[in-house]
Amino acid sequence: MPSSWAEMIEYYQQIKDQPVNKKWVYLDGWVRGYLTNDLNRLVKLYNYEIEPEDFETMKAFQATLEACVADTTCLDPVLTSELRSFAERKSTYAPYLNLIRSNSLPADKRAYVQKLVGRLGFDLMTFEFYRNGTVVQVAPGKFEVPMSLGPYADAGSELSSYFDREWIGDTHSLRVVWEDPSKYPNIFRLFKQEGMGRAFVRQGAREMHLADGTLTRAVAHEFGHVVGFPDEYFTIWNSSNCTYTYRTNSESIMGDSEDGIVLPRHWAELEKQYPLK
């Protein structure tokens, strides 16, 4: 998977004179994904300046801010030098610190602390597992998740193979079970993404969207989101040349849907989240 638009342009240059080449399918998927991610970053500042190593620092920052919110006399969170340095170099956090310092009204100071807590909570969602209460461990190491086929009612068997093929190991497996949403109202439903787009999951809405041209391994990646796993790729800002690059965990299906696989830690997380009853 390319780590930047520049690498995709190089890839395009290699195949532009080959009208029949399966690599066009890969390029199509990458462009759709990058456009969607860039739009989310620009509109929502989603996955913005977050790096894999930031998680523990962000959790400590969150705890400090929440302690300030809980203390009605706190007007400016007391940050360690490490936390202050971290926050000041992040363009999503530094403005809040400046507003807290520059405002003289206690109510305004506390309001900005609360807003910073909200921003940090939004960013931490990048790392969080989203538990799907419909997933069941039906036998040791065997997991099932009910879903609705929606507009794909005639393609259940074929879709099952796309969903399940990557999520199988020596002692573990995860499979989809197609169910009627009228009987199971809380299950995820499939939708067809019209126009130029890509496959994606809306966990809160319990929706999985498939797009024309979606690669079969990308379906398995999105299935990982259905059962709760977050993405394992990050967009990293390089201020020296004003560019973004992608950092991925290329070993993991949740980091690289083309070459990644389901790892032992994924099965361990499913065991933890959905214990056998």
mmCIF file of N, CA and C in Angstrom, residues 61 63-69 73-80 83-84 96-97 100-101 109-110 112-114:
data_model
loop_
_atom_site.group_PDB
_atom_site.id
_atom_site.type_symbol
_atom_site.label_atom_id
_atom_site.label_comp_id
_atom_site.label_asym_id
_atom_site.label_seq_id
_atom_site.Cartn_x
_atom_site.Cartn_y
_atom_site.Cartn_z
ATOM 1 N N PHE A 61 -2.847 12.545 29.510
ATOM 2 C CA PHE A 61 -3.368 13.896 29.297
ATOM 3 C C PHE A 61 -4.860 13.938 29.607
ATOM 4 N N ALA A 63 -6.559 11.946 31.615
ATOM 5 C CA ALA A 63 -6.780 11.791 33.056
ATOM 6 C C ALA A 63 -6.550 13.113 33.790
ATOM 7 N N THR A 64 -5.521 13.850 33.390
ATOM 8 C CA THR A 64 -5.231 15.139 34.019
ATOM 9 C C THR A 64 -6.349 16.142 33.759
ATOM 10 N N LEU A 65 -6.828 16.186 32.530
ATOM 11 C CA LEU A 65 -7.908 17.112 32.187
ATOM 12 C C LEU A 65 -9.202 16.758 32.907
ATOM 13 N N GLU A 66 -9.516 15.471 32.969
ATOM 14 C CA GLU A 66 -10.752 15.056 33.631
ATOM 15 C C GLU A 66 -10.704 15.345 35.127
ATOM 16 N N ALA A 67 -9.510 15.235 35.721
ATOM 17 C CA ALA A 67 -9.367 15.576 37.137
ATOM 18 C C ALA A 67 -9.632 17.065 37.354
ATOM 19 N N CYS A 68 -9.207 17.881 36.403
ATOM 20 C CA CYS A 68 -9.464 19.324 36.494
ATOM 21 C C CYS A 68 -10.961 19.614 36.373
ATOM 22 N N VAL A 69 -11.626 18.944 35.459
ATOM 23 C CA VAL A 69 -13.066 19.139 35.288
ATOM 24 C C VAL A 69 -13.819 18.740 36.556
ATOM 25 N N THR A 73 -12.833 23.967 41.440
ATOM 26 C CA THR A 73 -11.961 25.133 41.641
ATOM 27 C C THR A 73 -10.835 25.188 40.615
ATOM 28 N N CYS A 74 -10.719 24.154 39.782
ATOM 29 C CA CYS A 74 -9.626 24.083 38.808
ATOM 30 C C CYS A 74 -9.946 24.940 37.588
ATOM 31 N N LEU A 75 -9.052 25.880 37.289
ATOM 32 C CA LEU A 75 -9.229 26.759 36.132
ATOM 33 C C LEU A 75 -8.174 26.522 35.055
ATOM 34 N N ASP A 76 -7.122 25.804 35.396
ATOM 35 C CA ASP A 76 -6.036 25.545 34.444
ATOM 36 C C ASP A 76 -5.375 24.235 34.857
ATOM 37 N N PRO A 77 -5.510 23.179 34.065
ATOM 38 C CA PRO A 77 -4.951 21.885 34.459
ATOM 39 C C PRO A 77 -3.446 21.960 34.672
ATOM 40 N N VAL A 78 -2.982 21.330 35.731
ATOM 41 C CA VAL A 78 -1.550 21.299 36.032
ATOM 42 C C VAL A 78 -0.929 20.152 35.242
ATOM 43 N N LEU A 79 -0.144 20.505 34.240
ATOM 44 C CA LEU A 79 0.443 19.509 33.349
ATOM 45 C C LEU A 79 1.912 19.304 33.665
ATOM 46 N N THR A 80 2.351 18.066 33.568
ATOM 47 C CA THR A 80 3.783 17.797 33.666
ATOM 48 C C THR A 80 4.472 18.425 32.458
ATOM 49 N N LEU A 83 3.658 16.386 29.354
ATOM 50 C CA LEU A 83 2.318 16.578 28.804
ATOM 51 C C LEU A 83 2.170 17.954 28.158
ATOM 52 N N ARG A 84 2.748 18.969 28.785
ATOM 53 C CA ARG A 84 2.643 20.315 28.212
ATOM 54 C C ARG A 84 3.370 20.381 26.874
ATOM 55 N N TYR A 96 -6.362 25.335 22.471
ATOM 56 C CA TYR A 96 -7.166 25.275 23.692
ATOM 57 C C TYR A 96 -6.346 25.730 24.898
ATOM 58 N N LEU A 97 -5.086 25.293 24.969
ATOM 59 C CA LEU A 97 -4.235 25.727 26.079
ATOM 60 C C LEU A 97 -4.072 27.245 26.061
ATOM 61 N N ILE A 100 -7.248 28.840 27.351
ATOM 62 C CA ILE A 100 -7.377 28.679 28.807
ATOM 63 C C ILE A 100 -6.515 29.717 29.520
ATOM 64 N N ARG A 101 -5.290 29.903 29.024
ATOM 65 C CA ARG A 101 -4.373 30.848 29.661
ATOM 66 C C ARG A 101 -4.814 32.304 29.463
ATOM 67 N N LYS A 109 -12.579 29.700 31.159
ATOM 68 C CA LYS A 109 -11.452 28.787 31.314
ATOM 69 C C LYS A 109 -11.941 27.345 31.427
ATOM 70 N N ARG A 110 -12.933 27.125 32.274
ATOM 71 C CA ARG A 110 -13.435 25.770 32.476
ATOM 72 C C ARG A 110 -14.137 25.245 31.218
ATOM 73 N N TYR A 112 -13.267 25.874 28.162
ATOM 74 C CA TYR A 112 -12.245 25.435 27.216
ATOM 75 C C TYR A 112 -11.553 24.156 27.681
ATOM 76 N N VAL A 113 -11.433 23.987 28.993
ATOM 77 C CA VAL A 113 -10.911 22.711 29.496
ATOM 78 C C VAL A 113 -11.851 21.581 29.083
ATOM 79 N N GLN A 114 -13.156 21.813 29.223
ATOM 80 C CA GLN A 114 -14.141 20.802 28.853
ATOM 81 C C GLN A 114 -14.084 20.511 27.357
#
